[in-house]
Tab-separated table of C-alpha atoms in Angstrom:
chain	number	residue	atom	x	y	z
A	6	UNK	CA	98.300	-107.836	-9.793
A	7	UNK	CA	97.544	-105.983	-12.788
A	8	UNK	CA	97.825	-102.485	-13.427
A	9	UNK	CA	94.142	-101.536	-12.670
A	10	UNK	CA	94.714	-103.351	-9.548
A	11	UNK	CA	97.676	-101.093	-8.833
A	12	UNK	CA	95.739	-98.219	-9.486
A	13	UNK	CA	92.958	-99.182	-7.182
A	14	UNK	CA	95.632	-99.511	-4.698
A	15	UNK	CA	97.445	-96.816	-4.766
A	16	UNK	CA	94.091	-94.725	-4.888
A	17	UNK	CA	92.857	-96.022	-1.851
A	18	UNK	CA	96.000	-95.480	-0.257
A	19	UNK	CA	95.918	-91.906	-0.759
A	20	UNK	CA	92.657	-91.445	0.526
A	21	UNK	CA	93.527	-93.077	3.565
A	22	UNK	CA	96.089	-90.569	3.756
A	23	UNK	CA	93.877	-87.625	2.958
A	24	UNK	CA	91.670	-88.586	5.394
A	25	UNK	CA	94.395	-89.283	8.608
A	26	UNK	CA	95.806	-85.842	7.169
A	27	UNK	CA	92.200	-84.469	7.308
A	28	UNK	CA	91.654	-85.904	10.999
A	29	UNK	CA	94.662	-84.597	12.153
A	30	UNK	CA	94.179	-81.053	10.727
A	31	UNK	CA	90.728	-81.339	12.170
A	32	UNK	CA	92.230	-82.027	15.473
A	33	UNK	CA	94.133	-79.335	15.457
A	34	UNK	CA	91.821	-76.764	14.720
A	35	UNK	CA	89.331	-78.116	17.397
A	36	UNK	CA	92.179	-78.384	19.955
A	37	UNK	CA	93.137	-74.174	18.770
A	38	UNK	CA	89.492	-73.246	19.007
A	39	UNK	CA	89.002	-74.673	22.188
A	40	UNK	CA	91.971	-73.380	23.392
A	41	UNK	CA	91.234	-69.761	22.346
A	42	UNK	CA	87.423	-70.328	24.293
A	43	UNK	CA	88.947	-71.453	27.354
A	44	UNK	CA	92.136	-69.710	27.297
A	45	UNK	CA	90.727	-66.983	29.607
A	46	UNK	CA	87.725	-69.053	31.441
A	47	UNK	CA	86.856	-70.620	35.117
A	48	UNK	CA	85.510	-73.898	34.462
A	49	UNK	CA	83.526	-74.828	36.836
A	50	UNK	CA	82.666	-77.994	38.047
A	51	UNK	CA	79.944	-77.559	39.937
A	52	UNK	CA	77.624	-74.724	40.911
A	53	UNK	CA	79.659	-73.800	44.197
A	54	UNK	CA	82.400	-72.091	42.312
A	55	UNK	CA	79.668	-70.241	41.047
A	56	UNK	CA	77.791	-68.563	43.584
A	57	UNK	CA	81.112	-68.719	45.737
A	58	UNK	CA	83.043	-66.801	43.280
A	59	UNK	CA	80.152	-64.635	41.734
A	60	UNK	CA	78.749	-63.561	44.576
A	61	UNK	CA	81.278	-63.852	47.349
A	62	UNK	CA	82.532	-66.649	50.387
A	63	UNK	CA	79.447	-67.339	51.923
A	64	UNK	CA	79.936	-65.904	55.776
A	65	UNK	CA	82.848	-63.446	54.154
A	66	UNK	CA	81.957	-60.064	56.298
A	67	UNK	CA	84.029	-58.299	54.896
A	68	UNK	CA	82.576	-59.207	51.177
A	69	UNK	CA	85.791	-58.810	49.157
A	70	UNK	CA	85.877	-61.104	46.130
A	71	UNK	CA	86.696	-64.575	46.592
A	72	UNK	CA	87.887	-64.932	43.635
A	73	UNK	CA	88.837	-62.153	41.162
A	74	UNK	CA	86.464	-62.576	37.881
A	75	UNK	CA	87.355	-59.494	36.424
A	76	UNK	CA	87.401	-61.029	31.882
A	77	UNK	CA	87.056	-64.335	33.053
A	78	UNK	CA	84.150	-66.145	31.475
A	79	UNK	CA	82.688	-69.265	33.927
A	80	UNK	CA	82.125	-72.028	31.836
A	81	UNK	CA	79.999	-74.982	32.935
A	82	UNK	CA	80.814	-78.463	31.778
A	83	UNK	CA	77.815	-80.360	30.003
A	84	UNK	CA	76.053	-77.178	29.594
A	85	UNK	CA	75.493	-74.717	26.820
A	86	UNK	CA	76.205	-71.748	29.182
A	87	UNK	CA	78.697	-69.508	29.830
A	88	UNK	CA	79.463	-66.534	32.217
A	89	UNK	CA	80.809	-63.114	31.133
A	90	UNK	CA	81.943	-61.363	34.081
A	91	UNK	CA	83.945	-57.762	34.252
A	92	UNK	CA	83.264	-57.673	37.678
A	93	UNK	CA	81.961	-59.610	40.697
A	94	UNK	CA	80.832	-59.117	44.221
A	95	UNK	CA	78.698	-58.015	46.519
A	96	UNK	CA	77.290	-54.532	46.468
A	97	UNK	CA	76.296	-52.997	50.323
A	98	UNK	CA	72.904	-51.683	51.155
A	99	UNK	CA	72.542	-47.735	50.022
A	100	UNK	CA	75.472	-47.778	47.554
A	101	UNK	CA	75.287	-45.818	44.672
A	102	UNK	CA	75.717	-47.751	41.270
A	103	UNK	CA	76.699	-45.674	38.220
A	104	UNK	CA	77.948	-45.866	35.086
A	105	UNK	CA	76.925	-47.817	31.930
A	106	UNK	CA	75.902	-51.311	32.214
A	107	UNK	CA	78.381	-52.613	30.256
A	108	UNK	CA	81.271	-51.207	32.519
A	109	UNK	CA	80.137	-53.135	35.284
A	110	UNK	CA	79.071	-56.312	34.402
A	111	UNK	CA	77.754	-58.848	31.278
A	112	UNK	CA	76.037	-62.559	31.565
A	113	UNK	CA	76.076	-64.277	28.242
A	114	UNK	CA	74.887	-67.511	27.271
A	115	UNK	CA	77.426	-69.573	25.023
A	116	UNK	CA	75.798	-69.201	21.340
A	117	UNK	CA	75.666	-71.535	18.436
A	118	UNK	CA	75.428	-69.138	15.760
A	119	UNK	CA	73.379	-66.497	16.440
A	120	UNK	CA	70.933	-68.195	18.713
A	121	UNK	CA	71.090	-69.699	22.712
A	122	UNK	CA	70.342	-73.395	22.862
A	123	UNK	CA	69.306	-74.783	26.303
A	124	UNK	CA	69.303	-78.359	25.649
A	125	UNK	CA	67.448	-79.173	28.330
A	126	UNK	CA	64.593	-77.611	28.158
A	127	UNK	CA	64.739	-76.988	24.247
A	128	UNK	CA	64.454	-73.572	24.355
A	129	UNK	CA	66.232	-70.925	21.842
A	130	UNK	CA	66.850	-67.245	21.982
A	131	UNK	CA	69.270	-64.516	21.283
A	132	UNK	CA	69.930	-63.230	24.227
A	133	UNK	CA	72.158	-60.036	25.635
A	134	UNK	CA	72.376	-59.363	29.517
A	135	UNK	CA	73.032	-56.052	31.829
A	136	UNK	CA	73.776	-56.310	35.544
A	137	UNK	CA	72.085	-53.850	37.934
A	138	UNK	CA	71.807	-53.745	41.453
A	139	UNK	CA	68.499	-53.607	44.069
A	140	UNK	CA	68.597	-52.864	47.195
A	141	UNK	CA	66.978	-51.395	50.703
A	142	UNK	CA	67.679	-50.825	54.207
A	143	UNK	CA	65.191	-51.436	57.256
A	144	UNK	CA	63.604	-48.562	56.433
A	145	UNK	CA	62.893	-49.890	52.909
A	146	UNK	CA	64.283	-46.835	51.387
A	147	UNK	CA	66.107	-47.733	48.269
A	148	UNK	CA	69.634	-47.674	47.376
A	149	UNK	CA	69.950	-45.875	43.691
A	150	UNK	CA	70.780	-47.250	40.467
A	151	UNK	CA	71.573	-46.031	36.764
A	152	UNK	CA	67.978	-47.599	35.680
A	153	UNK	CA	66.076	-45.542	38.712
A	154	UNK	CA	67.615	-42.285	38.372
A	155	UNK	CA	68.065	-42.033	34.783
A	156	UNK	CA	65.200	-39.947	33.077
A	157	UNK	CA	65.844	-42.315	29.986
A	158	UNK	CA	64.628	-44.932	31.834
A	159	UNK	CA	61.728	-43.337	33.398
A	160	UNK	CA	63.815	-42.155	36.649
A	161	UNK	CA	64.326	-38.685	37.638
A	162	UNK	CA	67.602	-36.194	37.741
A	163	UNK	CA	66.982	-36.220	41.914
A	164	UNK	CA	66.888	-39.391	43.041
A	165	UNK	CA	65.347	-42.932	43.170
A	166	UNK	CA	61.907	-43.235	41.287
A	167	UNK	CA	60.581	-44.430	44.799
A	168	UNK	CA	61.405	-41.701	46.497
A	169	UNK	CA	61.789	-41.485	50.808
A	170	UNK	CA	58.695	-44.033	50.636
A	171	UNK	CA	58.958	-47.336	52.847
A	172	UNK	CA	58.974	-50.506	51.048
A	173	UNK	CA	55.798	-51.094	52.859
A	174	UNK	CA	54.022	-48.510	50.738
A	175	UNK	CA	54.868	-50.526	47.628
A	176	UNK	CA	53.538	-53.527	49.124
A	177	UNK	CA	51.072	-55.447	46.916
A	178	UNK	CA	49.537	-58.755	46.240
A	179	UNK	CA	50.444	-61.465	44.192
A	180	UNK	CA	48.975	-64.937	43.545
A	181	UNK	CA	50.372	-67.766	42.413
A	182	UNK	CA	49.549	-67.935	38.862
A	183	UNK	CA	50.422	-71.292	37.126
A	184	UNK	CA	52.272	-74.271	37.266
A	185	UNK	CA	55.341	-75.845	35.385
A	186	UNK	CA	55.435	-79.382	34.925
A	187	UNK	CA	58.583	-79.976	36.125
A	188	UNK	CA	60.285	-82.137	38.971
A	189	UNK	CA	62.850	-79.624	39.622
A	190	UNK	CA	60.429	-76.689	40.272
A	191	UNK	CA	58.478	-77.404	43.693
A	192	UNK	CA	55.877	-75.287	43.149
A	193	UNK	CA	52.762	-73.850	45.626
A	194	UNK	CA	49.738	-73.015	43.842
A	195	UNK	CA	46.506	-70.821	44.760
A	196	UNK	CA	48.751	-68.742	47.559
A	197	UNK	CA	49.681	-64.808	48.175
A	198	UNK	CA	52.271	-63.456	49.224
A	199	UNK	CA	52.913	-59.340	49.448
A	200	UNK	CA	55.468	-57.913	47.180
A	201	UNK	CA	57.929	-55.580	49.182
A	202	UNK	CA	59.761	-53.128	47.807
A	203	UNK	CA	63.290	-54.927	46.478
A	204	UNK	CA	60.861	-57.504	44.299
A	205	UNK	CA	58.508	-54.315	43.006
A	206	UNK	CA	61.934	-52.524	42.408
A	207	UNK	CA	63.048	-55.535	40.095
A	208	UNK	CA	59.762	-55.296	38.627
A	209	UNK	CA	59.937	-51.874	37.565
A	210	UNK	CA	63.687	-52.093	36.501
A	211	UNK	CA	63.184	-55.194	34.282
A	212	UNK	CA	60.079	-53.205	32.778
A	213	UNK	CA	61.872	-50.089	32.019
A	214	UNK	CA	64.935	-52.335	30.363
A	215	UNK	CA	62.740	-53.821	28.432
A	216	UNK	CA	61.142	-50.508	26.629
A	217	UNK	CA	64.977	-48.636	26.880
A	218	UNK	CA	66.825	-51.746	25.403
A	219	UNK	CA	63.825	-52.439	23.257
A	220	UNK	CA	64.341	-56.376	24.061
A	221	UNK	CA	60.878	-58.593	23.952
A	222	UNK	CA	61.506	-59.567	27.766
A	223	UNK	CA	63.731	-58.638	30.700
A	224	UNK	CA	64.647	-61.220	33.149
A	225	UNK	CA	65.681	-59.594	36.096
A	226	UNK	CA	67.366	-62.008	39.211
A	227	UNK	CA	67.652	-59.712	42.397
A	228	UNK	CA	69.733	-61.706	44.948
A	229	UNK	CA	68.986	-60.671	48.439
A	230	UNK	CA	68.446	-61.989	51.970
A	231	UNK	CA	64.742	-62.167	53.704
A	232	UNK	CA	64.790	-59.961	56.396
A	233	UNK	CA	61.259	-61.259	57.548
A	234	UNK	CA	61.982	-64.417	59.100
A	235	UNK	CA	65.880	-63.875	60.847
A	236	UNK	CA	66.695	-66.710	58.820
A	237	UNK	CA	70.749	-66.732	57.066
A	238	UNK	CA	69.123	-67.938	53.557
A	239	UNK	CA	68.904	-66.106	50.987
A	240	UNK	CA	66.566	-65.315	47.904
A	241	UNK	CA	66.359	-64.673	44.904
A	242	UNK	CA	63.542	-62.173	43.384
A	243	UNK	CA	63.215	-62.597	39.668
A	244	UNK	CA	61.018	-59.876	37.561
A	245	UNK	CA	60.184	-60.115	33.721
A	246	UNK	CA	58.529	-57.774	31.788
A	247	UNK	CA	56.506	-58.959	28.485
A	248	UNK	CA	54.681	-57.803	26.287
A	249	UNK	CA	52.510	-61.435	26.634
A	250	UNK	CA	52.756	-62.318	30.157
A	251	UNK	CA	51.162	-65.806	30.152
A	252	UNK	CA	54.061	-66.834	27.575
A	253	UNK	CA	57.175	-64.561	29.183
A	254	UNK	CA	56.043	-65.905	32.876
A	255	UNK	CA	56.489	-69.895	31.157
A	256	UNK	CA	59.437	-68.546	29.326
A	257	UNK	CA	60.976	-67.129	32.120
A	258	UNK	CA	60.634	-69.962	34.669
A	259	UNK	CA	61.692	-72.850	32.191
A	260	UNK	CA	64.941	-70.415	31.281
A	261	UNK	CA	65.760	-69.975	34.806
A	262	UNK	CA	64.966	-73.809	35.920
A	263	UNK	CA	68.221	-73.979	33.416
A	264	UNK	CA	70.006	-71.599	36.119
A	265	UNK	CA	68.678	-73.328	39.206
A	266	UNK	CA	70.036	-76.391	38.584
A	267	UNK	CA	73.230	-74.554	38.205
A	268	UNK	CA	72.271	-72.798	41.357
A	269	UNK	CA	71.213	-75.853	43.567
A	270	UNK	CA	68.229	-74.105	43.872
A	271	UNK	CA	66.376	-75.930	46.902
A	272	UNK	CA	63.060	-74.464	46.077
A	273	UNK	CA	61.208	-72.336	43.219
A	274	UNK	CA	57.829	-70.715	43.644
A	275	UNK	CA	56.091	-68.966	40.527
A	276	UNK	CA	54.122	-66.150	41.549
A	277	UNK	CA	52.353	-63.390	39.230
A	278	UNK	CA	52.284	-59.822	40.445
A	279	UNK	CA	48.574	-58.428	40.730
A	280	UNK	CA	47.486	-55.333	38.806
A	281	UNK	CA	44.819	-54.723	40.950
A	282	UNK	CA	46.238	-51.696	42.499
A	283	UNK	CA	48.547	-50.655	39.895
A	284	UNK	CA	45.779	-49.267	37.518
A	285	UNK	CA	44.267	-46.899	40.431
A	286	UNK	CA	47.187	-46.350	42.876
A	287	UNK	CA	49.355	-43.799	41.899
A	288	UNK	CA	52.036	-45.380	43.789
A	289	UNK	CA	51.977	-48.616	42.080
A	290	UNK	CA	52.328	-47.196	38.589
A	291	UNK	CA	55.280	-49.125	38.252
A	292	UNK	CA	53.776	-52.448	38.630
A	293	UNK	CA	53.008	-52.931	34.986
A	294	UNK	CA	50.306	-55.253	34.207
A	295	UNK	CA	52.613	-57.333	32.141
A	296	UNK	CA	55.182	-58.010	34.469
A	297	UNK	CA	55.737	-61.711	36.191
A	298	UNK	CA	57.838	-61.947	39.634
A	299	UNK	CA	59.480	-64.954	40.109
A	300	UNK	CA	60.681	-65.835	43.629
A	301	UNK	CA	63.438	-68.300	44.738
A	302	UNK	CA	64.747	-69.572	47.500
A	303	UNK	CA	68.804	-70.493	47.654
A	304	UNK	CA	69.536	-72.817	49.931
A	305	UNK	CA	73.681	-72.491	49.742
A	306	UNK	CA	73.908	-68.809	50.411
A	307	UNK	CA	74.001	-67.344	53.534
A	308	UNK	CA	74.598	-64.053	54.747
A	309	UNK	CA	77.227	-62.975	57.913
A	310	UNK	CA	75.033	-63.038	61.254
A	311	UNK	CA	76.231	-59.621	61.916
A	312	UNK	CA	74.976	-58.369	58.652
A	313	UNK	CA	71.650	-59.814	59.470
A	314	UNK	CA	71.346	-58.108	62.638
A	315	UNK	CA	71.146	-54.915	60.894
A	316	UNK	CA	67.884	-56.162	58.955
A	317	UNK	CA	70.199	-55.256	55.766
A	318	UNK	CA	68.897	-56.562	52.192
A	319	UNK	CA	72.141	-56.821	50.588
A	320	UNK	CA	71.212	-57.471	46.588
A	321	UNK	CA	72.403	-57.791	43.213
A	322	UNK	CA	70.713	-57.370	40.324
A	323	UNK	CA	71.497	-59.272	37.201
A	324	UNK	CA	69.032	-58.446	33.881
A	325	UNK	CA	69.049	-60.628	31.076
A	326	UNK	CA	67.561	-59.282	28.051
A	327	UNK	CA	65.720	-61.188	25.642
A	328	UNK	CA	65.276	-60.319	21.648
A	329	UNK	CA	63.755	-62.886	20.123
A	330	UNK	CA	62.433	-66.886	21.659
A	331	UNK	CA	60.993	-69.372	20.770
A	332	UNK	CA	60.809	-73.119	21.441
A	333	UNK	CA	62.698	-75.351	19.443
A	334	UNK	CA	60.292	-77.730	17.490
């Protein structure tokens, strides 16, 4: 072999060298990052640890935490989100929630950069989250929150923006406004259904959010039971306030189709809350005409008979705030 031969040798040994050096560093610095992301995290392999361990043992009366979330993040495998939690549990009926948001709770969606992917419905955002809690009592008198009584957010220094008034006095119509194209959303169209007070509450909280925290649109998921029908399921009322409705209420139904299938969500129905009465009822001022209500029904949650029996709406309210969207091209 001659000596360019040798050269060409030896050349191509080092890269070979280079690049198993290069692999191997590359390794490494995966395996540390990784490490570092997980390090503190619940990794969950299916939704159950989820809504066991967010929202407490299904038929747990005594609703202490199943499992103690407090800086643990909840990271689902195969998906591009991620679970902030400072703390987790159920919140009773007529307990008084104070404090600032961030002390009590944050949901945020892993990021790539600066903005959220969710691959699989191709939609991007930057996106920040509060966690509030929603709630009434048989009487439909509401439980108070940071976001009702603060005057910052349109509350008052005395107590809940609604008042002593029932839920029933808050009670409006909604229709069903449009449909998503999608097999996991079984949606009912051209229906109504009257909007008691925990879903006008939502409402009204996701609006004010959206105007304090300045975000584009509030997503607000209000997990509560349905006192109407004695059943043990529970539901979920989901508010968003836009400043385009048409395109937050699409928006907001693809993003939480993402969560659903997290949540084994057995059925989704899209409904728009009216603004009939809101622009000539003083009492429905809060109903803004840009705000979308979102109601779903969770199969794999039920409530303690005994807590039932008390026609209790136990809730939590989790707000996720959104800057900027748009769909990925």
């Amino acid at each position: 072999m001659d000596k360019r031969g040798v050269s060409l040798t030896l050349l191509l040994f080092e890269l070979v060298i280079v690049g198993i050096v290069a692999y191997m560093m590359g390794g490494i610095l995966n395996k540390s990052a990784s490490t570092e992301y997980f390090s503190n995290s619940i990794i969950a392999e299916d939704a159950a640890l989820f809504v066991d361990a967010l929202y407490a043992a299904p038929g747990d009366a005594s609703m202490v935490y199943q499992t103690d979330l407090t800086g643990k993040k909840i990271v689902f495998k195969d998906n591009y989100i991620a679970i902030d939690t400072v703390k987790a549990g159920y919140i009773s009926s007529g307990s008084l929630l104070t404090g600032d948001f961030s002390d009590i709770s944050t949901l945020a969606f892993q990021k790539s950069g600066d903005q959220v992917q969710m691959n699989k419905n191709k939609i991007y955002g930057e996106v920040v989250t509060t966690l509030n809690c929603i709630q009434s009592d048989s009487k439909g008198t509401f439980g108070t929150t940071k976001y009702l009584l603060d005057p910052m957010y349109g509350g008052t220094d005395t107590g809940p923006v609604f008042g002593s008034y029932k839920a029933s006095d808050f009670t409006a119509q909604i229709a069903y406004s449009f449909s998503i194209q999608n097999s996991d959303f079984k949606t009912n169209l051209e229906q109504t259904r009257p909007v008691t007070g925990t879903l006008a509450s939502a409402v009204t909280v996701a609006d004010r959010l959206k105007k304090a925290e300045k975000k584009d649109m509030i997503i607000g998921i209000d997990i509560g039971s349905d006192i109407t029908d004695k059943t043990k399921k529970a539901y979920a009322y989901i508010a968003s306030g836009s400043a385009k409705e048409a395109q937050s209420a699409e928006l907001a139904c693809r993003m939480l189709n993402e969560l659903s299938s997290l949540l084994n969500l057995e059925s989704v129905s899209i409904i728009k809350v009216s603004s009939t009465k809101a622009a000539t009822d003083e009492k429905y001022k809060m109903l803004s005409t840009d705000s979308v209500a979102v109601m779903l029904e969770i199969g794999n949650i039920y409530y303690p008979a005994d807590i039932l029996d008390k026609s209790t709406v136990i809730g939590k309210g989790l707000y996720i705030g959104v800057t900027k969207y748009f769909e990925a091209k």
